[in-house]
PDB file of N, CA and C in Angstrom:
ATOM      1  N   VAL A   3       0.849  -1.169   0.000  1.00 63.00           N
ATOM      2  CA  VAL A   3       0.000   0.000   0.000  1.00 63.00           C
ATOM      3  C   VAL A   3       0.896   1.235   0.000  1.00 63.00           C
ATOM      4  N   LYS A   4       0.602   2.130  -0.906  1.00 65.00           N
ATOM      5  CA  LYS A   4       1.371   3.365  -1.003  1.00 65.00           C
ATOM      6  C   LYS A   4       0.524   4.506  -0.425  1.00 65.00           C
ATOM      7  N   GLU A   5       1.178   5.451   0.205  1.00 71.00           N
ATOM      8  CA  GLU A   5       0.496   6.611   0.772  1.00 71.00           C
ATOM      9  C   GLU A   5       1.137   7.881   0.248  1.00 71.00           C
ATOM     10  N   GLN A   6       0.336   8.871   0.108  1.00 71.00           N
ATOM     11  CA  GLN A   6       0.853  10.186  -0.243  1.00 71.00           C
ATOM     12  C   GLN A   6       0.522  11.122   0.907  1.00 71.00           C
ATOM     13  N   VAL A   7       1.498  11.887   1.254  1.00 71.00           N
ATOM     14  CA  VAL A   7       1.301  12.841   2.349  1.00 71.00           C
ATOM     15  C   VAL A   7       1.604  14.230   1.819  1.00 71.00           C
ATOM     16  N   GLN A   8       0.732  15.151   2.101  1.00 73.00           N
ATOM     17  CA  GLN A   8       0.984  16.531   1.722  1.00 73.00           C
ATOM     18  C   GLN A   8       0.432  17.424   2.838  1.00 73.00           C
ATOM     19  N   PRO A   9       1.064  18.549   3.061  1.00 72.00           N
ATOM     20  CA  PRO A   9       0.606  19.430   4.135  1.00 72.00           C
ATOM     21  C   PRO A   9      -0.770  20.030   3.817  1.00 72.00           C
ATOM     22  N   CYS A  10      -1.543  20.256   4.860  1.00 75.00           N
ATOM     23  CA  CYS A  10      -2.834  20.897   4.689  1.00 75.00           C
ATOM     24  C   CYS A  10      -3.018  21.948   5.786  1.00 75.00           C
ATOM     25  N   ASN A  11      -3.973  22.819   5.601  1.00 67.00           N
ATOM     26  CA  ASN A  11      -4.227  23.894   6.558  1.00 67.00           C
ATOM     27  C   ASN A  11      -2.960  24.698   6.863  1.00 67.00           C
ATOM     28  N   THR A  12      -2.267  25.077   5.817  1.00 69.00           N
ATOM     29  CA  THR A  12      -1.007  25.809   6.009  1.00 69.00           C
ATOM     30  C   THR A  12      -1.222  27.326   6.085  1.00 69.00           C
ATOM     31  N   ALA A  13      -2.417  27.777   5.799  1.00 65.00           N
ATOM     32  CA  ALA A  13      -2.687  29.219   5.879  1.00 65.00           C
ATOM     33  C   ALA A  13      -2.764  29.647   7.335  1.00 65.00           C
ATOM     34  N   ARG A  14      -2.440  30.919   7.579  1.00 64.00           N
ATOM     35  CA  ARG A  14      -2.529  31.446   8.941  1.00 64.00           C
ATOM     36  C   ARG A  14      -3.968  31.378   9.408  1.00 64.00           C
ATOM     37  N   CYS A  15      -4.153  31.052  10.643  1.00 62.00           N
ATOM     38  CA  CYS A  15      -5.501  30.933  11.182  1.00 62.00           C
ATOM     39  C   CYS A  15      -6.133  32.294  11.468  1.00 62.00           C
ATOM     40  N   GLN A  16      -5.329  33.258  11.810  1.00 62.00           N
ATOM     41  CA  GLN A  16      -5.864  34.550  12.204  1.00 62.00           C
ATOM     42  C   GLN A  16      -5.461  35.624  11.196  1.00 62.00           C
ATOM     43  N   LYS A  17      -6.388  36.505  10.911  1.00 73.00           N
ATOM     44  CA  LYS A  17      -6.089  37.621  10.024  1.00 73.00           C
ATOM     45  C   LYS A  17      -5.133  38.578  10.725  1.00 73.00           C
ATOM     46  N   ALA A  18      -4.555  39.459   9.963  1.00 87.00           N
ATOM     47  CA  ALA A  18      -3.666  40.466  10.548  1.00 87.00           C
ATOM     48  C   ALA A  18      -4.476  41.369  11.466  1.00 87.00           C
ATOM     49  N   CYS A  19      -3.844  41.843  12.518  1.00 91.00           N
ATOM     50  CA  CYS A  19      -4.505  42.757  13.441  1.00 91.00           C
ATOM     51  C   CYS A  19      -4.684  44.114  12.764  1.00 91.00           C
ATOM     52  N   VAL A  20      -5.880  44.680  12.908  1.00 93.00           N
ATOM     53  CA  VAL A  20      -6.192  45.988  12.339  1.00 93.00           C
ATOM     54  C   VAL A  20      -6.614  46.903  13.472  1.00 93.00           C
ATOM     55  N   ASP A  21      -5.905  48.017  13.624  1.00 94.00           N
ATOM     56  CA  ASP A  21      -6.265  48.993  14.646  1.00 94.00           C
ATOM     57  C   ASP A  21      -7.398  49.877  14.145  1.00 94.00           C
ATOM     58  N   GLY A  22      -8.230  50.314  15.064  1.00 95.00           N
ATOM     59  CA  GLY A  22      -9.331  51.210  14.739  1.00 95.00           C
ATOM     60  C   GLY A  22      -8.804  52.597  14.394  1.00 95.00           C
ATOM     61  N   ALA A  23      -9.576  53.346  13.615  1.00 96.00           N
ATOM     62  CA  ALA A  23      -9.176  54.699  13.228  1.00 96.00           C
ATOM     63  C   ALA A  23     -10.412  55.578  13.093  1.00 96.00           C
ATOM     64  N   TRP A  24     -10.253  56.845  13.433  1.00 97.00           N
ATOM     65  CA  TRP A  24     -11.335  57.823  13.329  1.00 97.00           C
ATOM     66  C   TRP A  24     -11.440  58.386  11.923  1.00 97.00           C
ATOM     67  N   ASP A  25     -12.639  58.802  11.557  1.00 97.00           N
ATOM     68  CA  ASP A  25     -12.873  59.573  10.336  1.00 97.00           C
ATOM     69  C   ASP A  25     -12.542  61.036  10.664  1.00 97.00           C
ATOM     70  N   ASP A  26     -12.636  61.922   9.684  1.00 97.00           N
ATOM     71  CA  ASP A  26     -12.376  63.341   9.922  1.00 97.00           C
ATOM     72  C   ASP A  26     -13.472  63.935  10.798  1.00 97.00           C
ATOM     73  N   TRP A  27     -13.142  65.037  11.486  1.00 97.00           N
ATOM     74  CA  TRP A  27     -14.117  65.762  12.285  1.00 97.00           C
ATOM     75  C   TRP A  27     -15.144  66.411  11.361  1.00 97.00           C
ATOM     76  N   THR A  28     -16.396  66.509  11.834  1.00 97.00           N
ATOM     77  CA  THR A  28     -17.408  67.265  11.109  1.00 97.00           C
ATOM     78  C   THR A  28     -17.117  68.758  11.289  1.00 97.00           C
ATOM     79  N   GLN A  29     -17.830  69.586  10.548  1.00 97.00           N
ATOM     80  CA  GLN A  29     -17.721  71.033  10.737  1.00 97.00           C
ATOM     81  C   GLN A  29     -18.300  71.393  12.111  1.00 97.00           C
ATOM     82  N   TRP A  30     -17.846  72.507  12.673  1.00 96.00           N
ATOM     83  CA  TRP A  30     -18.396  72.981  13.939  1.00 96.00           C
ATOM     84  C   TRP A  30     -19.862  73.369  13.744  1.00 96.00           C
ATOM     85  N   THR A  31     -20.693  73.116  14.763  1.00 95.00           N
ATOM     86  CA  THR A  31     -22.074  73.580  14.734  1.00 95.00           C
ATOM     87  C   THR A  31     -22.085  75.088  14.942  1.00 95.00           C
ATOM     88  N   ASP A  32     -23.238  75.699  14.717  1.00 93.00           N
ATOM     89  CA  ASP A  32     -23.391  77.117  15.044  1.00 93.00           C
ATOM     90  C   ASP A  32     -23.280  77.285  16.554  1.00 93.00           C
ATOM     91  N   CYS A  33     -22.925  78.463  16.973  1.00 93.00           N
ATOM     92  CA  CYS A  33     -22.834  78.763  18.400  1.00 93.00           C
ATOM     93  C   CYS A  33     -24.231  78.651  19.018  1.00 93.00           C
ATOM     94  N   SER A  34     -24.312  78.104  20.229  1.00 92.00           N
ATOM     95  CA  SER A  34     -25.606  77.911  20.882  1.00 92.00           C
ATOM     96  C   SER A  34     -26.208  79.233  21.362  1.00 92.00           C
ATOM     97  N   ALA A  35     -25.406  80.281  21.452  1.00 89.00           N
ATOM     98  CA  ALA A  35     -25.889  81.591  21.907  1.00 89.00           C
ATOM     99  C   ALA A  35     -25.985  82.554  20.730  1.00 89.00           C
ATOM    100  N   THR A  36     -27.016  83.368  20.745  1.00 86.00           N
ATOM    101  CA  THR A  36     -27.129  84.413  19.727  1.00 86.00           C
ATOM    102  C   THR A  36     -26.482  85.701  20.216  1.00 86.00           C
ATOM    103  N   CYS A  37     -26.207  85.765  21.501  1.00 85.00           N
ATOM    104  CA  CYS A  37     -25.541  86.918  22.087  1.00 85.00           C
ATOM    105  C   CYS A  37     -24.800  86.437  23.330  1.00 85.00           C
ATOM    106  N   GLY A  38     -23.552  86.786  23.457  1.00 84.00           N
ATOM    107  CA  GLY A  38     -22.757  86.335  24.604  1.00 84.00           C
ATOM    108  C   GLY A  38     -22.131  84.977  24.352  1.00 84.00           C
ATOM    109  N   GLN A  39     -21.661  84.360  25.439  1.00 88.00           N
ATOM    110  CA  GLN A  39     -20.965  83.079  25.309  1.00 88.00           C
ATOM    111  C   GLN A  39     -21.925  81.917  25.135  1.00 88.00           C
ATOM    112  N   GLY A  40     -21.505  80.990  24.312  1.00 92.00           N
ATOM    113  CA  GLY A  40     -22.249  79.755  24.092  1.00 92.00           C
ATOM    114  C   GLY A  40     -21.264  78.625  23.852  1.00 92.00           C
ATOM    115  N   VAL A  41     -21.769  77.545  23.306  1.00 95.00           N
ATOM    116  CA  VAL A  41     -20.946  76.362  23.028  1.00 95.00           C
ATOM    117  C   VAL A  41     -21.219  75.917  21.597  1.00 95.00           C
ATOM    118  N   ARG A  42     -20.180  75.434  20.937  1.00 95.00           N
ATOM    119  CA  ARG A  42     -20.365  74.787  19.643  1.00 95.00           C
ATOM    120  C   ARG A  42     -19.715  73.421  19.687  1.00 95.00           C
ATOM    121  N   TRP A  43     -20.210  72.508  18.840  1.00 97.00           N
ATOM    122  CA  TRP A  43     -19.817  71.097  18.883  1.00 97.00           C
ATOM    123  C   TRP A  43     -19.348  70.609  17.523  1.00 97.00           C
ATOM    124  N   ARG A  44     -18.580  69.549  17.557  1.00 97.00           N
ATOM    125  CA  ARG A  44     -18.246  68.789  16.357  1.00 97.00           C
ATOM    126  C   ARG A  44     -18.112  67.332  16.786  1.00 97.00           C
ATOM    127  N   ARG A  45     -18.220  66.423  15.824  1.00 97.00           N
ATOM    128  CA  ARG A  45     -18.115  64.992  16.154  1.00 97.00           C
ATOM    129  C   ARG A  45     -17.393  64.259  15.029  1.00 97.00           C
ATOM    130  N   ARG A  46     -17.072  63.026  15.299  1.00 97.00           N
ATOM    131  CA  ARG A  46     -16.450  62.166  14.286  1.00 97.00           C
ATOM    132  C   ARG A  46     -16.887  60.728  14.535  1.00 97.00           C
ATOM    133  N   ASP A  47     -16.901  59.951  13.468  1.00 96.00           N
ATOM    134  CA  ASP A  47     -17.285  58.545  13.535  1.00 96.00           C
ATOM    135  C   ASP A  47     -16.050  57.666  13.347  1.00 96.00           C
ATOM    136  N   VAL A  48     -16.175  56.431  13.752  1.00 96.00           N
ATOM    137  CA  VAL A  48     -15.097  55.473  13.540  1.00 96.00           C
ATOM    138  C   VAL A  48     -15.090  55.095  12.057  1.00 96.00           C
ATOM    139  N   ALA A  49     -13.971  55.296  11.391  1.00 96.00           N
ATOM    140  CA  ALA A  49     -13.839  54.970   9.968  1.00 96.00           C
ATOM    141  C   ALA A  49     -13.427  53.514   9.776  1.00 96.00           C
ATOM    142  N   VAL A  50     -12.572  53.019  10.682  1.00 95.00           N
ATOM    143  CA  VAL A  50     -12.084  51.638  10.602  1.00 95.00           C
ATOM    144  C   VAL A  50     -12.311  50.973  11.957  1.00 95.00           C
ATOM    145  N   GLN A  51     -13.120  49.925  11.967  1.00 94.00           N
ATOM    146  CA  GLN A  51     -13.340  49.171  13.202  1.00 94.00           C
ATOM    147  C   GLN A  51     -12.118  48.293  13.482  1.00 94.00           C
ATOM    148  N   ALA A  52     -11.735  48.215  14.739  1.00 93.00           N
ATOM    149  CA  ALA A  52     -10.601  47.373  15.122  1.00 93.00           C
ATOM    150  C   ALA A  52     -10.978  45.900  15.002  1.00 93.00           C
ATOM    151  N   SER A  53     -10.023  45.089  14.578  1.00 90.00           N
ATOM    152  CA  SER A  53     -10.247  43.641  14.560  1.00 90.00           C
ATOM    153  C   SER A  53     -10.139  43.121  15.994  1.00 90.00           C
ATOM    154  N   ASP A  54     -10.389  41.834  16.172  1.00 87.00           N
ATOM    155  CA  ASP A  54     -10.354  41.246  17.520  1.00 87.00           C
ATOM    156  C   ASP A  54      -9.034  41.477  18.235  1.00 87.00           C
ATOM    157  N   CYS A  55      -7.947  41.489  17.503  1.00 90.00           N
ATOM    158  CA  CYS A  55      -6.640  41.645  18.132  1.00 90.00           C
ATOM    159  C   CYS A  55      -6.086  43.065  17.968  1.00 90.00           C
ATOM    160  N   GLY A  56      -6.836  43.951  17.314  1.00 92.00           N
ATOM    161  CA  GLY A  56      -6.381  45.325  17.084  1.00 92.00           C
ATOM    162  C   GLY A  56      -6.789  46.256  18.215  1.00 92.00           C
ATOM    163  N   ALA A  57      -6.148  47.397  18.264  1.00 93.00           N
ATOM    164  CA  ALA A  57      -6.456  48.408  19.275  1.00 93.00           C
ATOM    165  C   ALA A  57      -7.621  49.272  18.782  1.00 93.00           C
ATOM    166  N   PRO A  58      -8.530  49.648  19.680  1.00 94.00           N
ATOM    167  CA  PRO A  58      -9.635  50.506  19.264  1.00 94.00           C
ATOM    168  C   PRO A  58      -9.144  51.918  18.964  1.00 94.00           C
ATOM    169  N   ALA A  59      -9.944  52.678  18.213  1.00 94.00           N
ATOM    170  CA  ALA A  59      -9.629  54.082  17.969  1.00 94.00           C
ATOM    171  C   ALA A  59      -9.652  54.795  19.319  1.00 94.00           C
ATOM    172  N   THR A  60      -8.669  55.625  19.570  1.00 95.00           N
ATOM    173  CA  THR A  60      -8.593  56.321  20.854  1.00 95.00           C
ATOM    174  C   THR A  60      -8.919  57.795  20.674  1.00 95.00           C
ATOM    175  N   GLY A  61      -9.401  58.397  21.722  1.00 95.00           N
ATOM    176  CA  GLY A  61      -9.756  59.809  21.698  1.00 95.00           C
ATOM    177  C   GLY A  61     -11.261  59.979  21.703  1.00 95.00           C
ATOM    178  N   PRO A  62     -11.706  61.220  21.857  1.00 96.00           N
ATOM    179  CA  PRO A  62     -13.140  61.482  21.960  1.00 96.00           C
ATOM    180  C   PRO A  62     -13.859  61.416  20.618  1.00 96.00           C
ATOM    181  N   ALA A  63     -15.127  61.058  20.656  1.00 96.00           N
ATOM    182  CA  ALA A  63     -15.964  61.056  19.466  1.00 96.00           C
ATOM    183  C   ALA A  63     -16.637  62.412  19.283  1.00 96.00           C
ATOM    184  N   GLN A  64     -16.645  63.223  20.353  1.00 97.00           N
ATOM    185  CA  GLN A  64     -17.294  64.529  20.298  1.00 97.00           C
ATOM    186  C   GLN A  64     -16.377  65.554  20.950  1.00 97.00           C
ATOM    187  N   ASP A  65     -16.438  66.792  20.462  1.00 97.00           N
ATOM    188  CA  ASP A  65     -15.587  67.861  20.958  1.00 97.00           C
ATOM    189  C   ASP A  65     -16.427  69.124  21.069  1.00 97.00           C
ATOM    190  N   SER A  66     -16.110  69.987  22.003  1.00 96.00           N
ATOM    191  CA  SER A  66     -16.842  71.242  22.151  1.00 96.00           C
ATOM    192  C   SER A  66     -15.863  72.359  22.480  1.00 96.00           C
ATOM    193  N   GLU A  67     -16.318  73.587  22.243  1.00 96.00           N
ATOM    194  CA  GLU A  67     -15.526  74.746  22.614  1.00 96.00           C
ATOM    195  C   GLU A  67     -16.457  75.922  22.886  1.00 96.00           C
ATOM    196  N   ILE A  68     -15.959  76.858  23.675  1.00 95.00           N
ATOM    197  CA  ILE A  68     -16.701  78.078  23.975  1.00 95.00           C
ATOM    198  C   ILE A  68     -16.683  78.965  22.732  1.00 95.00           C
ATOM    199  N   CYS A  69     -17.809  79.628  22.460  1.00 93.00           N
ATOM    200  CA  CYS A  69     -17.894  80.528  21.318  1.00 93.00           C
ATOM    201  C   CYS A  69     -18.645  81.788  21.727  1.00 93.00           C
ATOM    202  N   GLU A  70     -18.531  82.802  20.925  1.00 88.00           N
ATOM    203  CA  GLU A  70     -19.252  84.053  21.133  1.00 88.00           C
ATOM    204  C   GLU A  70     -20.363  84.150  20.101  1.00 88.00           C
ATOM    205  N   GLY A  71     -21.589  84.288  20.570  1.00 81.00           N
ATOM    206  CA  GLY A  71     -22.723  84.414  19.666  1.00 81.00           C
ATOM    207  C   GLY A  71     -22.877  85.844  19.184  1.00 81.00           C
ATOM    208  N   GLY A  72     -23.617  86.026  18.112  1.00 71.00           N
ATOM    209  CA  GLY A  72     -23.855  87.357  17.570  1.00 71.00           C
ATOM    210  C   GLY A  72     -22.745  87.802  16.650  1.00 71.00           C
ATOM    211  N   THR A  73     -22.897  88.991  16.136  1.00 63.00           N
ATOM    212  CA  THR A  73     -21.898  89.527  15.226  1.00 63.00           C
ATOM    213  C   THR A  73     -20.733  90.094  16.008  1.00 63.00           C
ATOM    214  N   SER A  74     -19.615  90.154  15.388  1.00 57.00           N
ATOM    215  CA  SER A  74     -18.402  90.647  16.042  1.00 57.00           C
ATOM    216  C   SER A  74     -18.607  92.077  16.524  1.00 57.00           C
ATOM    217  N   GLY A  75     -18.271  92.336  17.770  1.00 55.00           N
ATOM    218  CA  GLY A  75     -18.365  93.676  18.328  1.00 55.00           C
ATOM    219  C   GLY A  75     -19.747  94.025  18.858  1.00 55.00           C
ATOM    220  N   GLU A  76     -20.717  93.148  18.691  1.00 57.00           N
ATOM    221  CA  GLU A  76     -22.066  93.419  19.189  1.00 57.00           C
ATOM    222  C   GLU A  76     -22.084  93.309  20.706  1.00 57.00           C
ATOM    223  N   ILE A  77     -22.705  94.284  21.357  1.00 63.00           N
ATOM    224  CA  ILE A  77     -22.810  94.249  22.811  1.00 63.00           C
ATOM    225  C   ILE A  77     -24.212  93.763  23.159  1.00 63.00           C
ATOM    226  N   CYS A  78     -24.296  92.717  23.928  1.00 70.00           N
ATOM    227  CA  CYS A  78     -25.592  92.138  24.278  1.00 70.00           C
ATOM    228  C   CYS A  78     -26.392  93.107  25.141  1.00 70.00           C
ATOM    229  N   GLY A  79     -27.641  93.263  24.835  1.00 65.00           N
ATOM    230  CA  GLY A  79     -28.520  94.110  25.627  1.00 65.00           C
ATOM    231  C   GLY A  79     -28.413  95.588  25.286  1.00 65.00           C
ATOM    232  N   ASP A  80     -27.520  95.976  24.423  1.00 63.00           N
ATOM    233  CA  ASP A  80     -27.333  97.385  24.070  1.00 63.00           C
ATOM    234  C   ASP A  80     -28.082  97.665  22.767  1.00 63.00           C
ATOM    235  N   ARG A  81     -29.413  97.548  22.848  1.00 62.00           N
ATOM    236  CA  ARG A  81     -30.242  97.755  21.668  1.00 62.00           C
ATOM    237  C   ARG A  81     -31.405  98.657  22.028  1.00 62.00           C
ATOM    238  N   ASP A  82     -31.904  99.393  21.074  1.00 65.00           N
ATOM    239  CA  ASP A  82     -33.094 100.211  21.292  1.00 65.00           C
ATOM    240  C   ASP A  82     -34.310  99.303  21.422  1.00 65.00           C
ATOM    241  N   CYS A  83     -35.180  99.650  22.358  1.00 68.00           N
ATOM    242  CA  CYS A  83     -36.411  98.882  22.531  1.00 68.00           C
ATOM    243  C   CYS A  83     -37.407  99.261  21.455  1.00 68.00           C
ATOM    244  N   LYS A  84     -38.238  98.338  21.074  1.00 71.00           N
ATOM    245  CA  LYS A  84     -39.330  98.602  20.146  1.00 71.00           C
ATOM    246  C   LYS A  84     -40.622  98.460  20.923  1.00 71.00           C
ATOM    247  N   LEU A  85     -41.348  99.584  21.075  1.00 74.00           N
ATOM    248  CA  LEU A  85     -42.594  99.555  21.821  1.00 74.00           C
ATOM    249  C   LEU A  85     -43.765  99.426  20.863  1.00 74.00           C
ATOM    250  N   SER A  86     -44.769  98.726  21.297  1.00 76.00           N
ATOM    251  CA  SER A  86     -45.968  98.579  20.476  1.00 76.00           C
ATOM    252  C   SER A  86     -46.987  99.632  20.890  1.00 76.00           C
ATOM    253  N   ASP A  87     -47.986  99.855  20.041  1.00 79.00           N
ATOM    254  CA  ASP A  87     -49.066 100.780  20.363  1.00 79.00           C
ATOM    255  C   ASP A  87     -49.900 100.200  21.492  1.00 79.00           C
ATOM    256  N   TRP A  88     -50.527 101.131  22.282  1.00 73.00           N
ATOM    257  CA  TRP A  88     -51.413 100.679  23.350  1.00 73.00           C
ATOM    258  C   TRP A  88     -52.646 100.181  22.772  1.00 73.00           C
TER     259      TRP A  88
END
């Protein structure tokens, strides 16, 4: 009886490790205040999901900063009142 032997299952069992990565930040939102200080936001999504052996994307998914509402140089509350008729 003759036998032939050849290797099998020679491929790697596990795929290469892939680290997670963020997509670009979105544009900043409008300032939450129309006059005075407010907040504006931006966010980002995960562009590449990490594989089982990869590291997740690090850092925040959302960011905020203080902003000034209104037009440049506008002083809040320094406006003429508009009165209605009685």
